Amino acid sequence: QVQLVESGGDLVQPGGSLRLSCAASGTIFSIYTMAWYRQAPGKQRELVASITSGGGTNYEDSVKGRFAISRDNAKNMVYLQMNSLKPEDTAVYYCVALKFTSTIPYRYEYWGQGIQVTVSS
């Protein structure tokens, strides 16, 4: 059981920057892999970036070199720094906490409510 609250979404011009923040509460934050997903209208959700409890990161190909995920375990926070934004980055962005176990159901997912990011002139 973990609660996630996103903030920092906004309207931004192409080429601009934005930082999303996610605050976690209700559990031991440091044991979770954290991730950012996004969903554009009419499309499926896709994984944007993830970071493990040990600090290892993974990015979707289209955001490599532009986005950076980070975490601060002492503050129970995870961030997504977005630079050189493009119109195709427009979507609702979700903060997700992931925990893996050796027993059923093997994987637990906790999702934030989502926050709108719009990239437009």
PDB file of C-alpha atoms in Angstrom, residues 9-56:
ATOM      1  CA  GLY A   9       2.554  19.399 -15.054  1.00  0.00           C
ATOM      2  CA  ASP A  10       1.899  22.421 -17.252  1.00  0.00           C
ATOM      3  CA  LEU A  11       1.619  23.894 -20.730  1.00  0.00           C
ATOM      4  CA  VAL A  12       5.080  24.417 -22.239  1.00  0.00           C
ATOM      5  CA  GLN A  13       6.406  25.487 -25.649  1.00  0.00           C
ATOM      6  CA  PRO A  14       8.346  23.111 -27.916  1.00  0.00           C
ATOM      7  CA  GLY A  15      12.006  23.073 -26.904  1.00  0.00           C
ATOM      8  CA  GLY A  16      11.159  24.006 -23.345  1.00  0.00           C
ATOM      9  CA  SER A  17      11.773  22.160 -20.083  1.00  0.00           C
ATOM     10  CA  LEU A  18       9.637  20.866 -17.255  1.00  0.00           C
ATOM     11  CA  ARG A  19      10.236  18.852 -14.088  1.00  0.00           C
ATOM     12  CA  LEU A  20       7.634  16.461 -12.721  1.00  0.00           C
ATOM     13  CA  SER A  21       7.686  15.459  -9.060  1.00  0.00           C
ATOM     14  CA  CYS A  22       6.123  12.486  -7.293  1.00  0.00           C
ATOM     15  CA  ALA A  23       5.687  12.263  -3.525  1.00  0.00           C
ATOM     16  CA  ALA A  24       5.225   8.812  -1.966  1.00  0.00           C
ATOM     17  CA  SER A  25       3.720   7.937   1.400  1.00  0.00           C
ATOM     18  CA  GLY A  26       2.357   4.943   3.296  1.00  0.00           C
ATOM     19  CA  THR A  27       5.232   2.466   2.929  1.00  0.00           C
ATOM     20  CA  ILE A  28       9.004   2.035   2.815  1.00  0.00           C
ATOM     21  CA  PHE A  29       9.862   3.996  -0.314  1.00  0.00           C
ATOM     22  CA  SER A  30      13.436   2.790  -0.781  1.00  0.00           C
ATOM     23  CA  ILE A  31      12.507  -0.828  -1.629  1.00  0.00           C
ATOM     24  CA  TYR A  32      10.433   0.085  -4.701  1.00  0.00           C
ATOM     25  CA  THR A  33      11.401   0.464  -8.302  1.00  0.00           C
ATOM     26  CA  MET A  34       9.879   3.761  -9.442  1.00  0.00           C
ATOM     27  CA  ALA A  35       8.710   4.604 -12.937  1.00  0.00           C
ATOM     28  CA  TRP A  36       7.018   7.227 -15.071  1.00  0.00           C
ATOM     29  CA  TYR A  37       4.419   6.144 -17.626  1.00  0.00           C
ATOM     30  CA  ARG A  38       2.469   8.314 -20.031  1.00  0.00           C
ATOM     31  CA  GLN A  39      -0.720   8.029 -22.067  1.00  0.00           C
ATOM     32  CA  ALA A  40      -1.711  10.226 -24.988  1.00  0.00           C
ATOM     33  CA  PRO A  41      -5.364  10.460 -26.127  1.00  0.00           C
ATOM     34  CA  GLY A  42      -6.393   7.352 -28.063  1.00  0.00           C
ATOM     35  CA  LYS A  43      -3.147   5.541 -27.307  1.00  0.00           C
ATOM     36  CA  GLN A  44      -1.960   2.901 -24.849  1.00  0.00           C
ATOM     37  CA  ARG A  45       0.113   3.729 -21.818  1.00  0.00           C
ATOM     38  CA  GLU A  46       3.856   3.458 -22.362  1.00  0.00           C
ATOM     39  CA  LEU A  47       6.812   3.292 -20.032  1.00  0.00           C
ATOM     40  CA  VAL A  48       8.875   6.478 -20.204  1.00  0.00           C
ATOM     41  CA  ALA A  49      11.574   5.852 -17.602  1.00  0.00           C
ATOM     42  CA  SER A  50      12.309   3.750 -14.535  1.00  0.00           C
ATOM     43  CA  ILE A  51      14.794   3.725 -11.684  1.00  0.00           C
ATOM     44  CA  THR A  52      15.560   0.825  -9.348  1.00  0.00           C
ATOM     45  CA  SER A  53      16.167   0.996  -5.615  1.00  0.00           C
ATOM     46  CA  GLY A  54      19.878   0.772  -6.427  1.00  0.00           C
ATOM     47  CA  GLY A  55      19.753   3.696  -8.848  1.00  0.00           C
ATOM     48  CA  GLY A  56      19.832   1.880 -12.192  1.00  0.00           C
TER      49      GLY A  56
END
